[in-house]
Amino acid sequence: MALFYMHGTPIGYVAILLALVASMGGFIFGYDTGQISDILLMNDFKLRFATCGTPNNVDTCEFSTVRAGLIVSLLSIGTLVGALCGAPTADFFGRRYAMVIECVLFIVGVIIQIVTVGVWQQIAVGRFVSGLAVGALSAAVPMYQAETAPTRIRGTLTATYQLFITFGILVAYCISIATRNMSGAGSWRTVVGVGIIWPVILGVGILFMPESPRWLAAHGRYEEARHSLARSHGIARDDEKTNAFLLAKVEDIRSNVEYEQHLKAGWIDCFRPANKTLYRTLLGMSLQSLQQLTGANYFFYYGATIFTSVGIEDSFVTQIILGAVNFVCTFGGLYVMQRFGRRMPLIVGGIWQSMWLFVFAAAGTAKVPQENPGIGKLMIVSACMFILGYAMTWAPGVWILIGETFPTRTRAKQGALSTASNWLWNFLLAFFTPFIVGAIEFRYGFVFAACNLLGAVVVYLFLYESSDLSLESVDHMYNDPQCKPWTSRSWAPEGYSSRYDLVQQTKAADAHKPLVEGPDESRLEKASQSMDGTGSSTPQESIRA
């Protein structure tokens, strides 16, 4: 039975579970991101892996800029490679089994790190191996969630990936502050070793979830695709062959898959101008790059070091405050992306984030924070306000868009290219930030402020509003020559007068009420016949439910 109805669309408990379980991939990424900032300050870690002027005297131990940059950033190089490998892996093995393989790989990376005694290169290599898994998961998880989640709550469920990233960062901060005073290597090995728990949860839990119905349909397994949709919508197995809503959904996917099977889907096809494929590839890569250029990871990777430099005595506590703001505000992001769509939150978020980064940079540049406690406090408040805006807009929004912007035939590859660009900038920022901060100090914030404004402009000029549409309808919207990004909020599939009409007509249809206008009911009969092998349709003829 359906757990609840959203605009008349049945939503099953499995849809909620699959989003939560798959989002453990985001938790893994967040935990690995959050731990390194505090580990770099732990005494035993510095004694083992930093350069010490006097043996066994932690006060003389410091990481060189290059060494610190490599330890932090090699994770990002791994994620860059992993994201590109994640597409063929997810296409070949299926979304679920690809995640299982990637979880095993992450565990291998953790083991490499915790068995080292005093070789910093082994820590870096272990983070690289873990990064391979994190990158592949970052491509597979949002794609799996978008392909499996019911249309009406797709934005919210896909955004749980970002929610779990923030949760992972917060948990890493909390565990770090709990272990920092442990004697010997236990202080940092505990933080790293606990990371094994999360891939175990994901690798086992995902096996109990349904496979992506679109992946199943692309491999000719329509009966399984129908069952997968039925589970996510809470439709009883006995009703699968007669439920009009379910038959229409499967027919929609079938017609789209059959249409796309006539088209090639290699890597080169991601860069073909036809059907706005190149347009969407470049848009996805730009949005993922700009998400990194917001400056969020400037605080997450080097936050402890930053707040030490502004005179904060216990930077670990400040990190927890930032992590808590990030996590709590992401709940607001789930609502914002569901209620206000994709475009407006990203535009407003870009402007908001730019304002507070300007305050942060101006305050740190105007006076020396260590000599002016009030300036240090203003900088912390500015950082928190920036994180508030980021967590509610750009953080969840970009991951949602990566799952729902691309056509089925190239979705995995375009998603991989987009996330790879995210990880490329992640690496560049992680590695070069120590050098840049050493040269321009807090004026670095002005660079990120400008990038946030650029992001708002890119969204306004190029991003189409994809909320409330099926993935197949999103593809048609991008190919409609009459639709422009700034008018896309009112676009609706053929047969509907507006996006609002689409929602209302779908609600009426799902409630088995007579339709005043919208899709012809004969389509439902055609969908039923097609499932029995007696009919067929094209994407333009199928229902955009």
Coordinates of C-alpha atoms in Angstrom, one line a residue:
M1 CA 0.0 0.0 0.0
A2 CA 1.0 3.6 -0.6
L3 CA 2.6 5.3 2.4
F4 CA 1.0 8.6 1.4
Y5 CA -0.1 10.6 -1.6
M6 CA 1.6 13.7 -3.1
H7 CA -0.6 15.7 -5.5
G8 CA -2.5 12.5 -5.9
T9 CA 0.5 10.4 -6.8
P10 CA 1.0 7.3 -4.6
I11 CA 4.3 7.2 -2.7
G12 CA 5.5 3.9 -1.2
Y13 CA 7.7 3.5 1.9
V14 CA 10.3 1.8 -0.4
A15 CA 10.9 5.2 -2.1
I16 CA 11.9 6.8 1.2
L17 CA 14.1 3.8 2.2
L18 CA 15.9 3.7 -1.1
A19 CA 16.7 7.4 -0.9
L20 CA 18.0 7.0 2.6
V21 CA 20.1 3.9 2.0
A22 CA 21.6 5.2 -1.3
S23 CA 22.4 8.5 0.4
M24 CA 24.9 6.6 2.6
G25 CA 27.1 7.2 -0.4
G26 CA 26.9 10.9 0.4
F27 CA 27.6 10.2 4.1
I28 CA 30.8 8.3 3.1
F29 CA 31.9 11.3 1.1
G30 CA 31.0 13.8 3.8
Y31 CA 32.8 11.7 6.5
D32 CA 36.0 11.4 4.5
T33 CA 35.9 15.2 3.7
G34 CA 35.2 16.2 7.3
Q35 CA 37.8 14.1 9.1
I36 CA 41.0 15.4 7.4
S37 CA 40.7 19.0 8.6
D38 CA 40.9 17.9 12.3
I39 CA 43.3 15.0 11.7
L40 CA 46.0 17.4 10.4
L41 CA 46.0 19.0 13.8
M42 CA 46.2 15.9 15.9
N43 CA 49.5 15.6 17.8
D44 CA 50.3 11.9 17.0
F45 CA 49.5 12.5 13.3
K46 CA 51.8 15.5 13.2
L47 CA 54.6 13.5 15.0
R48 CA 54.4 10.7 12.5
F49 CA 53.8 12.4 9.2
A50 CA 54.8 16.1 9.5
T51 CA 58.4 17.5 9.4
C52 CA 59.6 18.0 13.0
G53 CA 62.5 20.4 13.9
T54 CA 63.0 18.4 17.2
P55 CA 62.2 14.7 17.3
N56 CA 59.2 13.9 19.5
N57 CA 58.4 17.6 20.1
V58 CA 55.0 18.2 18.5
D59 CA 55.5 22.0 18.9
T60 CA 58.2 21.9 16.2
C61 CA 56.2 19.7 13.8
E62 CA 54.6 21.4 10.8
F63 CA 53.2 20.1 7.5
S64 CA 54.8 21.7 4.4
T65 CA 52.3 23.3 2.0
V66 CA 52.9 20.7 -0.6
R67 CA 52.6 17.7 1.9
A68 CA 49.4 19.1 3.4
G69 CA 47.9 19.8 0.0
L70 CA 48.7 16.3 -1.3
I71 CA 47.2 14.5 1.8
V72 CA 44.1 16.6 1.5
S73 CA 43.7 16.7 -2.2
L74 CA 44.6 13.1 -3.4
L75 CA 41.1 12.1 -2.3
S76 CA 39.8 14.5 -4.9
I77 CA 42.1 13.1 -7.7
G78 CA 40.7 9.6 -6.8
T79 CA 37.2 10.9 -7.0
L80 CA 37.8 12.5 -10.4
V81 CA 39.0 9.2 -11.8
G82 CA 36.2 7.3 -10.0
A83 CA 33.5 9.6 -11.3
L84 CA 34.5 8.8 -14.9
C85 CA 34.7 5.1 -14.2
G86 CA 31.4 5.2 -12.4
A87 CA 29.3 5.7 -15.5
P88 CA 30.4 2.5 -17.4
T89 CA 30.3 0.6 -14.1
A90 CA 26.8 1.7 -13.3
D91 CA 25.7 0.9 -16.9
F92 CA 27.3 -2.5 -17.0
F93 CA 26.5 -3.9 -13.5
G94 CA 23.4 -1.9 -12.8
R95 CA 23.1 0.9 -10.3
R96 CA 22.9 -1.3 -7.2
Y97 CA 25.7 -3.7 -7.8
A98 CA 27.9 -0.9 -8.9
M99 CA 27.5 0.7 -5.5
V100 CA 28.4 -2.6 -3.8
I101 CA 31.6 -2.8 -5.7
E102 CA 32.4 0.8 -4.9
C103 CA 31.8 0.2 -1.2
V104 CA 34.3 -2.7 -1.1
L105 CA 36.9 -0.4 -2.8
F106 CA 36.4 2.3 -0.2
I107 CA 37.0 -0.2 2.6
V108 CA 40.3 -1.2 0.9
G109 CA 41.4 2.5 0.9
V110 CA 40.6 2.9 4.6
I111 CA 42.6 -0.2 5.5
I112 CA 45.6 1.1 3.5
Q113 CA 45.5 4.3 5.7
I114 CA 45.1 2.8 9.1
V115 CA 47.9 0.2 8.8
T116 CA 50.6 2.7 8.0
V117 CA 53.1 3.6 10.8
G118 CA 55.0 6.6 9.6
V119 CA 54.8 7.0 5.8
W120 CA 52.7 10.0 4.8
Q121 CA 52.6 8.8 1.2
Q122 CA 50.6 5.8 2.3
I123 CA 48.0 8.0 3.9
A124 CA 47.8 9.9 0.6
V125 CA 47.5 6.7 -1.5
G126 CA 44.8 5.3 0.8
R127 CA 42.8 8.5 0.4
F128 CA 43.3 8.2 -3.4
V129 CA 41.9 4.6 -3.4
S130 CA 39.0 5.7 -1.2
G131 CA 38.5 8.6 -3.5
L132 CA 38.0 6.2 -6.5
A133 CA 35.0 4.8 -4.6
V134 CA 33.6 8.1 -3.5
G135 CA 33.8 9.5 -7.0
A136 CA 32.0 6.5 -8.5
L137 CA 29.4 6.7 -5.9
S138 CA 28.8 10.4 -6.5
A139 CA 28.0 9.5 -10.1
A140 CA 25.8 6.4 -9.3
V141 CA 23.8 7.5 -6.3
P142 CA 22.1 10.7 -7.6
M143 CA 21.4 9.0 -10.9
Y144 CA 19.9 6.0 -9.1
Q145 CA 17.7 8.2 -6.8
A146 CA 16.5 10.3 -9.7
E147 CA 15.7 7.3 -11.9
T148 CA 13.8 5.4 -9.1
A149 CA 12.1 8.1 -7.0
P150 CA 8.5 9.1 -7.8
T151 CA 8.4 12.3 -9.8
R152 CA 6.5 14.4 -7.2
I153 CA 9.2 13.9 -4.5
R154 CA 12.2 13.4 -6.8
G155 CA 13.8 16.7 -5.7
T156 CA 13.5 16.0 -2.0
L157 CA 14.7 12.4 -2.2
T158 CA 17.7 13.2 -4.5
A159 CA 18.6 16.1 -2.1
T160 CA 19.0 13.6 0.7
Y161 CA 22.4 12.8 -0.9
Q162 CA 23.6 16.2 0.1
L163 CA 21.9 16.0 3.5
F164 CA 23.9 12.9 4.2
I165 CA 27.1 14.6 3.0
T166 CA 26.5 17.3 5.7
F167 CA 25.6 14.6 8.2
G168 CA 28.8 12.8 7.5
I169 CA 30.9 16.0 7.9
L170 CA 29.3 16.7 11.2
V171 CA 29.8 13.1 12.5
A172 CA 33.5 13.3 11.5
Y173 CA 33.9 16.5 13.4
C174 CA 32.2 15.0 16.5
I175 CA 34.3 11.8 16.4
S176 CA 37.5 13.8 15.9
I177 CA 36.8 16.0 19.0
A178 CA 36.1 12.9 21.0
T179 CA 39.4 11.1 20.0
R180 CA 41.8 14.0 19.8
N181 CA 43.1 13.5 23.3
M182 CA 43.6 9.7 22.9
S183 CA 47.2 8.6 23.3
G184 CA 49.2 7.4 20.4
A185 CA 47.8 6.6 16.9
G186 CA 44.4 5.8 18.3
S187 CA 43.5 9.4 18.0
W188 CA 43.5 9.5 14.2
R189 CA 43.2 5.7 13.4
T190 CA 39.9 5.6 15.2
V191 CA 38.5 8.4 13.1
V192 CA 39.7 6.8 9.9
G193 CA 38.8 3.3 10.9
V194 CA 35.2 4.1 11.8
G195 CA 34.8 4.9 8.1
I196 CA 34.5 1.2 7.4
I197 CA 31.0 1.1 9.0
W198 CA 29.3 3.4 6.4
P199 CA 30.1 1.4 3.2
V200 CA 29.0 -1.8 5.0
I201 CA 25.6 -0.2 5.6
L202 CA 25.3 1.0 2.1
G203 CA 26.7 -2.2 0.4
V204 CA 24.3 -4.5 2.3
G205 CA 21.3 -2.2 2.5
I206 CA 21.2 -1.4 -1.3
L207 CA 20.7 -5.1 -2.1
F208 CA 17.3 -5.0 -0.6
M209 CA 16.2 -2.0 -2.7
P210 CA 14.7 -2.1 -6.2
E211 CA 16.9 -1.6 -9.2
S212 CA 16.5 1.5 -11.3
P213 CA 13.4 0.9 -13.6
R214 CA 15.0 2.9 -16.4
W215 CA 18.1 0.8 -16.3
L216 CA 16.0 -2.3 -16.3
A217 CA 13.9 -1.0 -19.2
A218 CA 17.1 -0.1 -21.1
H219 CA 18.1 -3.8 -20.8
G220 CA 14.7 -5.1 -22.0
R221 CA 13.6 -6.2 -18.5
Y222 CA 10.2 -4.5 -18.5
E223 CA 8.5 -6.8 -16.1
E224 CA 11.1 -6.0 -13.5
A225 CA 10.9 -2.3 -14.3
R226 CA 7.2 -2.4 -13.7
H227 CA 7.7 -4.2 -10.4
S228 CA 10.4 -1.7 -9.4
L229 CA 8.1 1.2 -10.0
A230 CA 5.3 -0.6 -8.1
R231 CA 7.5 -0.9 -5.1
S232 CA 8.5 2.7 -5.0
H233 CA 4.9 3.8 -5.5
G234 CA 3.5 1.4 -2.9
I235 CA 1.3 -0.4 -5.5
A236 CA 0.4 -4.0 -4.5
R237 CA 1.9 -6.8 -6.7
D238 CA -1.6 -8.1 -7.5
D239 CA -2.5 -4.7 -9.0
E240 CA 0.7 -4.2 -11.2
K241 CA -0.9 -5.4 -14.4
T242 CA -4.1 -3.4 -14.0
N243 CA -3.1 -0.2 -12.4
A244 CA -3.5 2.6 -15.0
F245 CA -1.0 4.9 -13.4
L246 CA 1.7 2.2 -13.3
L247 CA 1.0 1.1 -16.9
A248 CA 1.3 4.7 -18.1
K249 CA 4.6 5.2 -16.3
V250 CA 6.1 2.0 -17.8
E251 CA 4.8 2.9 -21.2
D252 CA 6.4 6.3 -20.9
I253 CA 9.7 4.7 -20.1
R254 CA 9.3 2.0 -22.7
S255 CA 8.6 4.5 -25.5
N256 CA 11.5 6.7 -24.5
V257 CA 13.9 3.8 -24.3
E258 CA 12.9 2.4 -27.7
Y259 CA 13.3 5.8 -29.2
E260 CA 16.8 6.2 -27.7
Q261 CA 17.9 2.7 -28.8
H262 CA 18.1 4.0 -32.3
L263 CA 20.7 6.6 -31.2
K264 CA 24.3 6.0 -30.3
A265 CA 25.4 6.5 -26.7
G266 CA 29.2 6.6 -26.6
W267 CA 31.3 9.2 -24.8
I268 CA 31.6 11.3 -27.9
D269 CA 27.8 11.5 -28.1
C270 CA 27.8 13.6 -24.9
F271 CA 29.4 16.3 -27.0
R272 CA 27.1 16.3 -30.0
P273 CA 25.0 19.4 -30.4
A274 CA 21.9 17.5 -31.5
N275 CA 19.0 17.4 -29.0
K276 CA 20.9 19.9 -26.9
T277 CA 23.1 17.1 -25.6
L278 CA 26.3 19.2 -25.7
Y279 CA 24.4 22.1 -24.1
R280 CA 23.4 20.0 -21.2
T281 CA 26.8 18.4 -20.8
L282 CA 28.5 21.8 -20.6
L283 CA 25.7 23.0 -18.3
G284 CA 26.1 20.1 -15.9
M285 CA 29.9 20.4 -15.8
S286 CA 29.6 24.2 -15.3
L287 CA 27.1 23.8 -12.4
Q288 CA 29.3 21.2 -10.7
S289 CA 32.4 23.3 -11.1
L290 CA 30.6 26.4 -9.7
Q291 CA 29.4 24.4 -6.7
Q292 CA 33.0 23.9 -5.8
L293 CA 33.8 27.5 -6.6
T294 CA 31.2 28.7 -4.1
G295 CA 34.0 28.2 -1.5
A296 CA 32.3 25.8 0.8
N297 CA 35.2 23.3 0.9
Y298 CA 37.5 26.2 1.8
F299 CA 35.9 26.0 5.2
F300 CA 35.3 22.2 5.3
Y301 CA 38.9 21.2 4.3
Y302 CA 40.8 23.9 6.1
G303 CA 38.3 25.2 8.6
A304 CA 40.3 24.2 11.7
T305 CA 43.3 25.9 10.3
I306 CA 41.3 29.0 9.3
F307 CA 39.8 29.5 12.7
T308 CA 43.1 29.0 14.5
S309 CA 44.5 31.8 12.4
V310 CA 41.7 34.2 13.4
G311 CA 42.5 33.7 17.1
I312 CA 40.0 31.0 18.0
E313 CA 41.5 28.9 20.9
D314 CA 39.5 25.7 20.2
S315 CA 39.1 25.4 16.4
F316 CA 37.6 21.9 16.8
V317 CA 34.6 23.4 18.4
T318 CA 34.2 26.0 15.7
Q319 CA 34.3 23.2 13.1
I320 CA 31.4 21.4 14.9
I321 CA 29.4 24.7 14.9
L322 CA 29.9 25.0 11.1
G323 CA 29.1 21.4 10.6
A324 CA 25.9 21.6 12.6
V325 CA 24.8 24.7 10.7
N326 CA 25.5 22.9 7.5
F327 CA 23.6 19.8 8.5
V328 CA 20.5 21.5 10.0
C329 CA 20.1 24.0 7.2
T330 CA 20.2 21.2 4.6
F331 CA 16.8 20.1 6.0
G332 CA 15.6 23.5 4.9
G333 CA 17.2 22.9 1.5
L334 CA 15.0 19.8 1.1
Y335 CA 11.9 22.0 1.5
V336 CA 13.3 24.9 -0.6
M337 CA 14.1 22.7 -3.6
Q338 CA 10.7 20.9 -3.4
R339 CA 8.7 24.1 -2.9
F340 CA 10.5 26.7 -5.1
G341 CA 12.0 24.5 -7.9
R342 CA 15.6 24.6 -9.0
R343 CA 16.3 28.0 -10.7
M344 CA 15.2 30.5 -8.1
P345 CA 16.9 29.0 -5.1
L346 CA 20.2 28.8 -7.0
I347 CA 20.0 32.4 -8.1
V348 CA 19.0 33.7 -4.7
G349 CA 21.6 31.4 -3.1
G350 CA 24.4 32.6 -5.3
I351 CA 23.7 36.3 -4.4
W352 CA 23.3 35.5 -0.6
Q353 CA 26.6 33.5 -0.5
S354 CA 28.4 36.2 -2.4
M355 CA 27.3 38.9 0.2
W356 CA 28.6 37.0 3.2
L357 CA 31.8 35.9 1.6
F358 CA 32.4 39.6 0.8
V359 CA 31.9 40.4 4.5
F360 CA 34.2 37.6 5.6
A361 CA 37.0 38.7 3.2
A362 CA 36.6 42.4 4.0
A363 CA 36.6 41.9 7.7
G364 CA 39.8 39.7 7.6
T365 CA 41.5 42.2 5.3
A366 CA 40.6 45.4 7.1
K367 CA 42.1 44.3 10.5
V368 CA 44.2 41.5 11.9
P369 CA 41.7 39.0 13.4
Q370 CA 44.2 37.8 16.0
E371 CA 44.4 41.3 17.4
N372 CA 40.7 42.1 17.1
P373 CA 38.4 39.5 18.7
G374 CA 35.3 41.3 17.3
I375 CA 36.6 40.8 13.8
G376 CA 37.2 37.1 14.4
K377 CA 33.6 36.7 15.7
L378 CA 32.3 38.6 12.7
M379 CA 34.2 36.3 10.4
I380 CA 32.7 33.2 12.1
V381 CA 29.2 34.6 11.8
S382 CA 29.8 35.4 8.1
A383 CA 31.0 31.9 7.5
C384 CA 27.9 30.4 9.3
M385 CA 25.6 32.7 7.2
F386 CA 27.4 31.6 4.0
I387 CA 27.0 27.9 5.0
L388 CA 23.3 28.5 5.8
G389 CA 22.7 29.8 2.2
Y390 CA 24.9 27.1 0.6
A391 CA 23.2 24.2 2.5
M392 CA 19.7 25.4 1.4
T393 CA 20.5 26.0 -2.2
W394 CA 23.7 25.2 -4.1
A395 CA 24.6 22.2 -2.0
P396 CA 21.4 20.0 -2.7
G397 CA 20.3 21.8 -5.9
V398 CA 23.3 20.8 -8.1
W399 CA 23.1 17.2 -7.1
I400 CA 19.4 17.1 -7.9
L401 CA 20.0 18.6 -11.3
I402 CA 22.7 16.1 -12.2
G403 CA 20.1 13.3 -11.7
E404 CA 17.3 14.9 -13.8
T405 CA 18.8 17.1 -16.5
F406 CA 20.2 14.5 -19.0
P407 CA 18.5 12.0 -21.4
T408 CA 18.5 8.3 -20.5
R409 CA 20.8 7.2 -23.3
T410 CA 23.7 9.4 -22.0
R411 CA 22.6 10.1 -18.4
A412 CA 25.3 8.0 -16.8
K413 CA 28.1 9.4 -18.9
Q414 CA 27.0 13.0 -18.7
G415 CA 26.5 12.6 -15.0
A416 CA 30.1 11.2 -14.7
L417 CA 31.5 14.1 -16.7
S418 CA 29.7 16.6 -14.5
T419 CA 30.8 15.0 -11.2
A420 CA 34.3 14.7 -12.6
S421 CA 34.5 18.4 -13.1
N422 CA 33.3 18.8 -9.5
W423 CA 36.1 16.7 -8.3
L424 CA 38.7 18.4 -10.6
W425 CA 37.9 21.7 -9.0
N426 CA 37.7 20.0 -5.6
F427 CA 41.3 18.9 -6.1
L428 CA 42.5 22.2 -7.4
L429 CA 41.0 24.1 -4.5
A430 CA 42.2 21.5 -1.9
F431 CA 45.8 21.5 -3.2
F432 CA 46.3 25.2 -4.1
T433 CA 44.4 26.8 -1.2
P434 CA 47.4 26.7 1.2
F435 CA 49.5 28.5 -1.5
I436 CA 46.8 31.0 -2.3
V437 CA 46.0 31.8 1.4
G438 CA 49.7 32.2 2.0
A439 CA 49.9 34.8 -0.7
I440 CA 46.6 36.8 -0.3
E441 CA 45.3 35.6 3.1
F442 CA 41.6 36.3 3.6
R443 CA 41.3 38.2 0.3
Y444 CA 40.7 34.7 -1.1
G445 CA 37.1 35.2 0.0
F446 CA 36.6 38.0 -2.7
V447 CA 37.4 35.4 -5.4
F448 CA 34.7 33.0 -4.1
A449 CA 32.3 35.9 -3.8
A450 CA 32.7 36.7 -7.5
C451 CA 32.3 33.0 -8.4
N452 CA 29.0 32.9 -6.6
L453 CA 27.7 35.8 -8.6
L454 CA 28.8 34.1 -11.8
G455 CA 26.9 31.0 -10.7
A456 CA 23.7 33.0 -10.3
V457 CA 24.1 34.5 -13.8
V458 CA 24.8 31.1 -15.4
V459 CA 21.6 29.6 -13.8
Y460 CA 19.5 32.5 -15.0
L461 CA 20.7 32.3 -18.6
F462 CA 21.1 28.6 -19.2
L463 CA 19.3 26.4 -16.6
Y464 CA 15.8 25.1 -17.4
E465 CA 13.3 24.5 -14.6
S466 CA 12.9 20.7 -14.2
S467 CA 10.8 20.4 -11.1
D468 CA 7.4 18.5 -11.3
L469 CA 8.4 16.9 -14.6
S470 CA 9.2 13.3 -15.4
L471 CA 12.7 12.6 -16.6
E472 CA 11.3 12.0 -20.1
S473 CA 9.4 15.3 -20.1
V474 CA 12.6 17.2 -19.0
D475 CA 14.2 15.9 -22.2
H476 CA 11.4 17.2 -24.3
M477 CA 11.5 20.6 -22.5
Y478 CA 15.2 21.1 -23.4
N479 CA 14.4 20.3 -27.0
D480 CA 11.4 22.6 -27.3
P481 CA 12.6 25.6 -29.4
Q482 CA 9.8 27.7 -28.0
C483 CA 11.0 27.2 -24.4
K484 CA 13.7 29.4 -22.9
P485 CA 15.5 29.0 -19.5
W486 CA 13.8 32.1 -18.1
T487 CA 10.3 30.9 -19.3
S488 CA 10.8 27.2 -18.5
R489 CA 8.9 27.4 -15.2
S490 CA 5.6 27.6 -17.1
W491 CA 6.5 24.9 -19.7
A492 CA 4.5 21.7 -19.6
P493 CA 4.2 18.6 -21.8
E494 CA 1.9 18.5 -24.8
G495 CA -1.7 18.4 -23.7
Y496 CA -1.2 20.7 -20.6
S497 CA -1.6 24.4 -20.5
S498 CA 1.0 25.0 -17.8
R499 CA 3.1 23.3 -15.1
Y500 CA 0.3 24.0 -12.6
D501 CA -2.2 22.3 -14.9
L502 CA 0.1 19.3 -15.2
V503 CA 0.1 18.9 -11.4
Q504 CA -3.6 19.3 -11.1
Q505 CA -4.5 17.0 -14.0
T506 CA -2.1 14.3 -12.7
K507 CA -3.7 14.6 -9.3
A508 CA -7.2 14.2 -10.8
A509 CA -6.1 11.3 -12.9
D510 CA -4.5 9.5 -10.0
A511 CA -7.6 10.0 -8.0
H512 CA -9.7 8.5 -10.9
K513 CA -11.5 11.7 -11.5
P514 CA -12.7 12.8 -14.9
L515 CA -10.2 15.0 -16.7
V516 CA -11.3 18.4 -17.9
E517 CA -8.3 18.8 -20.2
G518 CA -5.0 17.1 -20.6
P519 CA -4.0 13.6 -21.8
D520 CA -6.6 11.6 -23.6
E521 CA -7.8 8.6 -21.5
S522 CA -7.3 6.4 -24.6
R523 CA -3.6 6.6 -23.9
L524 CA -4.1 4.6 -20.8
E525 CA -5.7 1.9 -22.9
K526 CA -2.8 2.1 -25.3
A527 CA -0.4 1.7 -22.5
S528 CA -2.2 -1.4 -21.2
Q529 CA -2.2 -2.9 -24.7
S530 CA 1.5 -2.1 -25.1
M531 CA 2.3 -3.9 -21.8
D532 CA 0.6 -7.0 -23.3
G533 CA 2.6 -6.7 -26.5
T534 CA -0.4 -5.4 -28.6
G535 CA 0.5 -1.8 -29.0
S536 CA 3.4 0.6 -29.1
S537 CA 4.0 4.3 -29.0
T538 CA 6.6 7.0 -29.4
P539 CA 7.8 9.3 -26.7
Q540 CA 5.6 12.1 -28.0
E541 CA 2.5 9.8 -27.6
S542 CA 3.2 8.6 -24.1
I543 CA 1.9 10.1 -21.0
R544 CA 4.1 12.4 -19.1
A545 CA 3.1 11.4 -15.6

